[in-house]
Short mmCIF file of C-alpha atoms and ligand atoms in Angstrom, two decimals:
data_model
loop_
_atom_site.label_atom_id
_atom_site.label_comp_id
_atom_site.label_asym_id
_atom_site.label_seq_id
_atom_site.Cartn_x
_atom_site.Cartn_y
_atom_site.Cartn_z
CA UNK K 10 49.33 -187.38 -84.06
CA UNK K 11 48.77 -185.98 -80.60
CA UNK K 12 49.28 -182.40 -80.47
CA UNK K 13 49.63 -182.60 -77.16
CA UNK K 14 53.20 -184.94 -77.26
CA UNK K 15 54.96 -181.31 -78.81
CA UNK K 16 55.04 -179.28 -75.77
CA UNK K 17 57.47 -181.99 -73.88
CA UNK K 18 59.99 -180.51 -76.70
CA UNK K 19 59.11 -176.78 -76.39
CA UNK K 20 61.98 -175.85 -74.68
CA UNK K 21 64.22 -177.59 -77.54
CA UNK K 22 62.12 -175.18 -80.06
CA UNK K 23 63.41 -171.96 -78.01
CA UNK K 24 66.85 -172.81 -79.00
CA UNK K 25 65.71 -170.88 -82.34
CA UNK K 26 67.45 -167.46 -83.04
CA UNK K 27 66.32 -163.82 -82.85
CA UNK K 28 67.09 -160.39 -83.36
CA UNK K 29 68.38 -159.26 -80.07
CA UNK K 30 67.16 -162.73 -78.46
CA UNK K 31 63.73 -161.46 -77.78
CA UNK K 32 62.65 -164.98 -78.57
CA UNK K 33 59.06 -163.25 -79.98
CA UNK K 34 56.99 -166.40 -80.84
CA UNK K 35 53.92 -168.33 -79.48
CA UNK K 36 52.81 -171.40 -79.38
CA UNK K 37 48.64 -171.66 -78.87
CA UNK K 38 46.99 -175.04 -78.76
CA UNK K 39 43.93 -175.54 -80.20
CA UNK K 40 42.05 -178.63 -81.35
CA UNK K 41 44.00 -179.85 -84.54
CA UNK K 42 46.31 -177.23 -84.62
CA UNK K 43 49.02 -175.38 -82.67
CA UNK K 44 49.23 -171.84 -84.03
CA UNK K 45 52.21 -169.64 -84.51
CA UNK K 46 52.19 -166.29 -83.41
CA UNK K 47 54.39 -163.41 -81.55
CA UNK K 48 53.95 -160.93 -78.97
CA UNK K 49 54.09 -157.61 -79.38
CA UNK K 50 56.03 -156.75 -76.34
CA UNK K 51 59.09 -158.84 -78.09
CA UNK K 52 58.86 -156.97 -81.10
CA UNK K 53 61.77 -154.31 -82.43
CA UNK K 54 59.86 -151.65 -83.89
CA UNK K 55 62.42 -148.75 -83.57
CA UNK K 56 65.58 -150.99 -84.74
CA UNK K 57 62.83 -153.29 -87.24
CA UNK K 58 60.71 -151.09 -88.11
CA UNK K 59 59.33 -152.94 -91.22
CA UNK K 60 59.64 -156.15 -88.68
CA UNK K 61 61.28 -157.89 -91.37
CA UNK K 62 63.80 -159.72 -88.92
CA UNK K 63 61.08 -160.60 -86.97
CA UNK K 64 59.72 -162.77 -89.61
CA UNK K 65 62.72 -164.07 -90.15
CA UNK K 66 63.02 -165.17 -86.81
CA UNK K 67 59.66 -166.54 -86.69
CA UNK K 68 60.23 -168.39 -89.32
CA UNK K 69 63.56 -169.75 -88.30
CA UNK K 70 61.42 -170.39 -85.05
CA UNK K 71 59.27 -172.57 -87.42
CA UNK K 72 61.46 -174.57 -88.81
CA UNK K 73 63.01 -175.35 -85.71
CA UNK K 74 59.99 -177.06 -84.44
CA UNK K 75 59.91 -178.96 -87.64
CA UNK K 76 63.34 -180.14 -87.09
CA UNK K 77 62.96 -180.80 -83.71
CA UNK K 78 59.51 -182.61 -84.39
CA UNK K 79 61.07 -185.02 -87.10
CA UNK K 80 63.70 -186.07 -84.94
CA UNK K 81 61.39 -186.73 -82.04
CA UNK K 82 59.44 -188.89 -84.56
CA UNK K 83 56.13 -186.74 -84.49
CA UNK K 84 54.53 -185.86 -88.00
CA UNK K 85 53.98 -182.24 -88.64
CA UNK K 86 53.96 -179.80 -90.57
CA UNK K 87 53.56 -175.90 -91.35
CA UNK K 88 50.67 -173.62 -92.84
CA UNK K 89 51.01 -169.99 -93.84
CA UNK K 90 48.31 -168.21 -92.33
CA UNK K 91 49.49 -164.92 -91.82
CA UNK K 92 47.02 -162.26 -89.69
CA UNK K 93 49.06 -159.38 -88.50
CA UNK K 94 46.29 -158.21 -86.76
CA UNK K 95 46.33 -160.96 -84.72
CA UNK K 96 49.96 -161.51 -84.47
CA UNK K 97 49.91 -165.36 -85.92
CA UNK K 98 51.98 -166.03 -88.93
CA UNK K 99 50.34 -169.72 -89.46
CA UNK K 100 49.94 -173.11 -87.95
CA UNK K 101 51.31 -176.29 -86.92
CA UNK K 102 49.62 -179.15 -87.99
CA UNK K 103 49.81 -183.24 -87.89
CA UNK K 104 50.91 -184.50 -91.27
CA UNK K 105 50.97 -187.65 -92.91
CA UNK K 106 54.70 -187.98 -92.87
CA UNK K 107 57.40 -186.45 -90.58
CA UNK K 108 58.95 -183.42 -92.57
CA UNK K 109 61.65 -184.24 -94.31
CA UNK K 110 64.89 -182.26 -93.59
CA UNK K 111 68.72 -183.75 -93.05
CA UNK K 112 69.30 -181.69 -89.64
CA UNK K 113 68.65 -182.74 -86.27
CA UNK K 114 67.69 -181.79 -82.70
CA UNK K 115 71.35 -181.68 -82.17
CA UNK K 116 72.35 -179.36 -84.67
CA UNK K 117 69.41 -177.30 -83.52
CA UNK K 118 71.09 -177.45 -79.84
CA UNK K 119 75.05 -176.78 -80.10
CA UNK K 120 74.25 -173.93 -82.97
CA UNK K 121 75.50 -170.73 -82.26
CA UNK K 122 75.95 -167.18 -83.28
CA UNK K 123 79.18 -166.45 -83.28
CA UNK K 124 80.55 -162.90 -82.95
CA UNK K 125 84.45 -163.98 -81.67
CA UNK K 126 87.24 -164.45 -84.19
CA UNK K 127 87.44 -167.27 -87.03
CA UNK K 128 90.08 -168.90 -88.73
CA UNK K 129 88.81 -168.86 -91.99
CA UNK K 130 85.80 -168.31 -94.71
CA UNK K 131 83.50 -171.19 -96.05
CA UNK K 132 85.17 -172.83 -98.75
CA UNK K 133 83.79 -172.89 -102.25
CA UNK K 134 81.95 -175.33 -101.99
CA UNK K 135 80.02 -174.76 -98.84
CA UNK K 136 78.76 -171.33 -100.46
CA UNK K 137 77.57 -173.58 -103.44
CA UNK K 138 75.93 -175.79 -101.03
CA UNK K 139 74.12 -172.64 -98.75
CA UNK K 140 73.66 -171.05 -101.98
CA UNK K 141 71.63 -174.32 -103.27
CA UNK K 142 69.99 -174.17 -99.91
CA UNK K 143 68.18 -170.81 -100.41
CA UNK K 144 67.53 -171.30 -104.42
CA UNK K 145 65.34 -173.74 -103.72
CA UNK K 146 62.65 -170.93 -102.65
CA UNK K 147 63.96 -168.49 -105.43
CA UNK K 148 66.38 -166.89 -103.19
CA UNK K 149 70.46 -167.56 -103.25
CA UNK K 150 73.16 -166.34 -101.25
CA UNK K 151 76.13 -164.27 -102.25
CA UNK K 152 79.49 -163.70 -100.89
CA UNK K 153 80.40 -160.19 -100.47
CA UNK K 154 82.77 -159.58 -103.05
CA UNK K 155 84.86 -156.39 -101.65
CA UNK K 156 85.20 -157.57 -98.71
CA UNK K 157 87.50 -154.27 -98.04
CA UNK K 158 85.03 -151.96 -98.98
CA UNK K 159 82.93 -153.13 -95.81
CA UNK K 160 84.23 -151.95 -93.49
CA UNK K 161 83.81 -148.40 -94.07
CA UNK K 162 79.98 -149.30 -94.59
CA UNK K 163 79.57 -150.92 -91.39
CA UNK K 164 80.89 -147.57 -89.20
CA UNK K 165 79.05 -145.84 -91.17
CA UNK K 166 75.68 -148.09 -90.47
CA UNK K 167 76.65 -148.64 -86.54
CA UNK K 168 76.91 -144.65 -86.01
CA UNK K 169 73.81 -144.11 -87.67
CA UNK K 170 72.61 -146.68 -85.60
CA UNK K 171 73.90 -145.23 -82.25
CA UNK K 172 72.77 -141.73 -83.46
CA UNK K 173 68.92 -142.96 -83.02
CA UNK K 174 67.96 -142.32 -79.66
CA UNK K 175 64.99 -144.79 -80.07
CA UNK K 176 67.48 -147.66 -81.29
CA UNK K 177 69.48 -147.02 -78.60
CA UNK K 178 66.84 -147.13 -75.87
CA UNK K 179 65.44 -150.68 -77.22
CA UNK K 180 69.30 -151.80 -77.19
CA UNK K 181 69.48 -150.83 -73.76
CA UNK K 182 66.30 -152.29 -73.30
CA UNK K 183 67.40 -155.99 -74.32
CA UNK K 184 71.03 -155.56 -73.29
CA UNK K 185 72.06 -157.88 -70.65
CA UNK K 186 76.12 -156.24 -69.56
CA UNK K 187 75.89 -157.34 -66.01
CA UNK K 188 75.58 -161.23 -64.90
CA UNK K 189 73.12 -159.39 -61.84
CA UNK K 190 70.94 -158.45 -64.25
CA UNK K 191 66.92 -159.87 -63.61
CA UNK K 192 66.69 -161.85 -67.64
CA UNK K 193 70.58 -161.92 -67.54
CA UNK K 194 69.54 -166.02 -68.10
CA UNK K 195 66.01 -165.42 -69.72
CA UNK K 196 66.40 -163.31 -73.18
CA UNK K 197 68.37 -160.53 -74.87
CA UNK K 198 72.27 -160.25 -75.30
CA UNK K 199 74.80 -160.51 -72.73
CA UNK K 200 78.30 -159.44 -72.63
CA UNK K 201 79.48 -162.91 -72.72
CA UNK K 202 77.59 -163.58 -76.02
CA UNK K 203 78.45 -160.31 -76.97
CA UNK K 204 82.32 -161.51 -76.62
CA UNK K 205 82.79 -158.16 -74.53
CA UNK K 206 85.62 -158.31 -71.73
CA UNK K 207 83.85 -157.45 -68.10
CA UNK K 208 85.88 -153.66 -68.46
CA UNK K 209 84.54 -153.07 -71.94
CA UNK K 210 81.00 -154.24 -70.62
CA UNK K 211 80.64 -151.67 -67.74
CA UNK K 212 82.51 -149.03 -70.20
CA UNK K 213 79.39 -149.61 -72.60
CA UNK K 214 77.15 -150.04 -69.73
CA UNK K 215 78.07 -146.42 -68.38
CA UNK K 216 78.57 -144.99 -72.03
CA UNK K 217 74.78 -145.68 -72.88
CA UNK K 218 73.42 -144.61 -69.16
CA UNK K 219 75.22 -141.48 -70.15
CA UNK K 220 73.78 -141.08 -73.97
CA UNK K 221 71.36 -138.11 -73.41
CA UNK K 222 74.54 -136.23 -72.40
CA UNK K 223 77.25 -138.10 -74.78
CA UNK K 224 75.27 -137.89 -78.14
CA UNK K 225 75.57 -134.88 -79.22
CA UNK K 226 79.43 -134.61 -77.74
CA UNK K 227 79.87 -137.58 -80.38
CA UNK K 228 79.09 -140.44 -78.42
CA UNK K 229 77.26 -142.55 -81.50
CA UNK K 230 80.80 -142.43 -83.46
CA UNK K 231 82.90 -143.63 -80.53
CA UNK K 232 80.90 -146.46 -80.23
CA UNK K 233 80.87 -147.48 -83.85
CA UNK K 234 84.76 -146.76 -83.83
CA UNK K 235 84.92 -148.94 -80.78
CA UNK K 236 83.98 -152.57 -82.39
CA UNK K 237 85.59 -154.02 -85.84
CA UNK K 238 84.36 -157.26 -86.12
CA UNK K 239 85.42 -157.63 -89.73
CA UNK K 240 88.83 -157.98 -88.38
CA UNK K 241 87.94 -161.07 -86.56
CA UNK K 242 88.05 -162.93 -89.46
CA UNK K 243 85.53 -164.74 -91.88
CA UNK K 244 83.84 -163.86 -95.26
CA UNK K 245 80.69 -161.99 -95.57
CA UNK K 246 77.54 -163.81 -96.81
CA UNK K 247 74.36 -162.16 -97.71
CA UNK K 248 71.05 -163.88 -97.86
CA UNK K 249 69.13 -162.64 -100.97
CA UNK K 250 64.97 -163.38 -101.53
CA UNK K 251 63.30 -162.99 -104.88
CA UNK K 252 62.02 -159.47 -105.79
CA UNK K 253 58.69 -157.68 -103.76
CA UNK K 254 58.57 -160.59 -101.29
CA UNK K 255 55.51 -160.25 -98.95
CA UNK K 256 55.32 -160.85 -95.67
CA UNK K 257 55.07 -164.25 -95.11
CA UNK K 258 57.50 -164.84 -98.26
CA UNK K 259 59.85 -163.28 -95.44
CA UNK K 260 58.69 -165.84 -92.48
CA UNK K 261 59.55 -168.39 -95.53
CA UNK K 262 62.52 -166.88 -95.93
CA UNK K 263 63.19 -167.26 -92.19
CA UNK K 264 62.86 -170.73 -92.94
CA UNK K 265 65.61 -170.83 -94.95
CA UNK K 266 67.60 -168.59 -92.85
CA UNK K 267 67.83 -171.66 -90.37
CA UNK K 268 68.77 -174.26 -92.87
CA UNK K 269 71.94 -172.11 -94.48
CA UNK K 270 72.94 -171.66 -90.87
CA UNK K 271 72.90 -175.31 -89.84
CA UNK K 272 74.34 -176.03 -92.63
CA UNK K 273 77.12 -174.12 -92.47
CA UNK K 274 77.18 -175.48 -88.60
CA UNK K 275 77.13 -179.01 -89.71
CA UNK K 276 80.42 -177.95 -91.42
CA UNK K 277 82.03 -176.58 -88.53
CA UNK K 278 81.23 -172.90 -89.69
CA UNK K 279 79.56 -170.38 -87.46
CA UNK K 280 77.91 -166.80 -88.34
CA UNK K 281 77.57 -163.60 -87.10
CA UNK K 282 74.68 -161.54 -88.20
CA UNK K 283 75.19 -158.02 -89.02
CA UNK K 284 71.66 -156.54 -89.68
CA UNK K 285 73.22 -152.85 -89.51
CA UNK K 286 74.39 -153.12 -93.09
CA UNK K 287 70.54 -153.49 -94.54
CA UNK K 288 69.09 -151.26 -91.77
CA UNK K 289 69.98 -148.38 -92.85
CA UNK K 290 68.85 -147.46 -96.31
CA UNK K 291 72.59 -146.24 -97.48
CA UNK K 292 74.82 -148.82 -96.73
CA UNK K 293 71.47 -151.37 -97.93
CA UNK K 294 71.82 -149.30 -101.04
CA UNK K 295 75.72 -149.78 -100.79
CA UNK K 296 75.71 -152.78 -100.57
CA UNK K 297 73.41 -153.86 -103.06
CA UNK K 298 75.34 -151.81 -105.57
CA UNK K 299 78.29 -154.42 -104.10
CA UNK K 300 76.46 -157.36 -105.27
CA UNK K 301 74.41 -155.69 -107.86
CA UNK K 302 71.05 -157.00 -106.26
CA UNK K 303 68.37 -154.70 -105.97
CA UNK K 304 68.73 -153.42 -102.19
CA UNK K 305 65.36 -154.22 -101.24
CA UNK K 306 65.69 -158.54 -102.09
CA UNK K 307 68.65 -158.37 -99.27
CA UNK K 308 67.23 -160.18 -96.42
CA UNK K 309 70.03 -161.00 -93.92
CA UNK K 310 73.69 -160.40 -93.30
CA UNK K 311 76.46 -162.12 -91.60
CA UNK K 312 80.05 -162.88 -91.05
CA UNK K 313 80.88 -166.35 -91.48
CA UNK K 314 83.84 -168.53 -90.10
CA UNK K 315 85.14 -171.74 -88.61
CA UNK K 316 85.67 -170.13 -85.33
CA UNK K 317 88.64 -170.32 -83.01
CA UNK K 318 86.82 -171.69 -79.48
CA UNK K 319 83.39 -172.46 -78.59
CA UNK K 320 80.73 -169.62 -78.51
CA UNK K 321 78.98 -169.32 -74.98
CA UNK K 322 75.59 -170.14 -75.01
CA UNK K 323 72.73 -167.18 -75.44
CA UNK K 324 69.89 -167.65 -72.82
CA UNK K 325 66.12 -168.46 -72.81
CA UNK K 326 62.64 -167.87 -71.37
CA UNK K 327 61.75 -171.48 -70.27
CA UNK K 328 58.03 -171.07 -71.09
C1 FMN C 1 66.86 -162.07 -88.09
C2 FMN C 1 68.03 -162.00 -87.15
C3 FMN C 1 68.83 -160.87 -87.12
C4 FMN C 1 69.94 -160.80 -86.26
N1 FMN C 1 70.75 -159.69 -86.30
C5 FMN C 1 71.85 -159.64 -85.52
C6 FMN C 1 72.78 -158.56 -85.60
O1 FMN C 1 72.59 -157.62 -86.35
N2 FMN C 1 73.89 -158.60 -84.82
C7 FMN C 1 74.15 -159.63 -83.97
O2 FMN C 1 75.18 -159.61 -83.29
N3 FMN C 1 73.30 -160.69 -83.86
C8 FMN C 1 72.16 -160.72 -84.62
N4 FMN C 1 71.33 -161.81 -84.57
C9 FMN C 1 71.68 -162.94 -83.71
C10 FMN C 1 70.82 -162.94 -82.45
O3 FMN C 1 71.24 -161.93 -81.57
C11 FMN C 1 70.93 -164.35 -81.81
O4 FMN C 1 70.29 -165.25 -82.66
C12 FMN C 1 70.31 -164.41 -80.45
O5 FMN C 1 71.00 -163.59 -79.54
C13 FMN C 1 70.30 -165.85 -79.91
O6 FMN C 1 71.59 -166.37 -79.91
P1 FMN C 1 71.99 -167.71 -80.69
O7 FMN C 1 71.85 -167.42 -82.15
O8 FMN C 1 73.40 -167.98 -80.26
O9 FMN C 1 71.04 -168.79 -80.26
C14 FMN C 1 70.21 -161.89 -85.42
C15 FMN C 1 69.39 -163.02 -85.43
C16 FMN C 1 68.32 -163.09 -86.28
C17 FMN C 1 67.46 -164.33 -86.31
#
């Protein structure tokens, strides 16, 4: 297989997701291999500080080019070789069949995060179906079963969150609230995406220019008050990997990530991540107690629904 025929469907491969859409992988081409890495600058390190979620995203990044690979008829497929010191997680390689997988470069374009209001939870039998999806690496994924008890856990999370001065100022740093914005179209999260009206937009906008001031007046729990988006509807999924998984058991897992959420796309179900509940160690604890998992084998969180109207589109860098 020519290496070379990939890069004509690079800017398919972007359509991966990522924490905060920092979009933090790259592709190097060398002779017999294209090797996956990330840069630095597109990292999270004071909201993902272990930089689990961005392993996950490289490694829904990953199977994204598989996906998008297979459909396009090239045959490749995907080494761990994980080198944190020089920011590569493994390689792409040709293969001597096209990787098998029942998604396609469609599903990979017109998915979406979702963050508006849905008209319902994944039926039974979709869970057993995403649930199949992620015990096929020794993970599974559970339902949340209080879903009442949730809420309280995700203020709680979002103004510890907003308390962090460093979280805050990497927020800022990849929030997009004004279409005049330089990367408005390139990377990070905009207020459309974000589903916030143009008044609530410049409200946050001036709220977080303001936070030196506002924080200790008790800025952090006004803005967790100020956003419920349990009440938009939708059941609560949690992505759970086996015990001590190491690093690039966590790109694996980012792997699987992708597949639950195109397959609950392919179903006409959308999600809505909501990290906050495993970033901070008492809700994570919380919630594991919820689901009686250990805390640490809880790997992603989301809201998931058939939503109500089409999700805008999140942007990307084009190279
Ligand atoms: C590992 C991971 C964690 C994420 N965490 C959150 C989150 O806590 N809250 C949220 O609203 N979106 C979260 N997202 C969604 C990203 O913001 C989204 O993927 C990105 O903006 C690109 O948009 P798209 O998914 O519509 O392509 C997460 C995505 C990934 C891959």
């Amino acid at each position: 297989m020519d290496l070379a025929a990939f890069r004509a469907l690079e800017p398919l491969c972007w359509r991966a997701p990522s924490a905060h859409n920092t979009q933090p992988w790259r592709l190097r081409y060398e002779p017999g291999a294209i090797h996956v890495g990330w840069h630095p600058a597109h990292t999270l390190p004071a909201a993902d500080p272990t930089g689990r979620d961005l392993r996950l995203s490289l490694g829904a990044f990953v199977e994204t080019c598989l996906i998008v690979a297979a459909d396009a008829g090239l045959r490749l497929e995907y080494v761990a070789d994980h080198d944190e010191r020089h920011h590569r997680v493994g390689r792409l390689r040709p293969a001597w069949c096209r990787y098998p997988t029942p998604f396609r470069t469609t599903d990979v374009w017109e998915r979406r995060t979702d963050r508006g209001h849905f008209a319902g939870g994944p039926a039974r039998d979709t869970l057993a179906a995403v649930d199949a999806v992620a015990r096929q690496t020794g993970g599974g994924v559970r339902a949340v079963p209080y879903p009442d008890r949730l809420g309280a856990l995700l203020r709680a999370a979002d103004r510890r969150l907003y308390a962090d001065p460093a979280v805050v100022a990497e927020l800022r740093r990849w929030l997009r609230l004004d279409p005049t914005h330089p990367d408005y179209h390139t990377d990070g999260l905009n207020d459309h995406c974000l589903a916030l009206s143009r008044t609530t937009a410049t409200g946050l906008r001036a709220a977080l220019a303001a936070y030196p001031v506002l924080r200790p007046l008790g800025l952090p729990r006004l803005l967790a008050a100020a956003d419920d988006p349990l009440a938009r509807g939708g059941a609560v999924l949690v992505l759970v990997g086996p015990a001590d998984l190491d690093r690039p058991g966590q790109v694996e897992f980012g792997r699987v990530l992708l597949r639950v959420w195109l397959a609950l796309h392919t179903t006409g179900l959308a999600a809505h991540p909501l990290s906050q509940l495993i970033d901070i160690a008492t809700t994570r604890t919380a919630l594991g107690a919820l689901l009686d998992v250990a805390p640490d084998r809880l790997l992603h969180v989301a809201r998931v629904g058939r939503p109500t109207r089409p999700a805008p589109r999140s942007a990307r860098r084009l190279g």
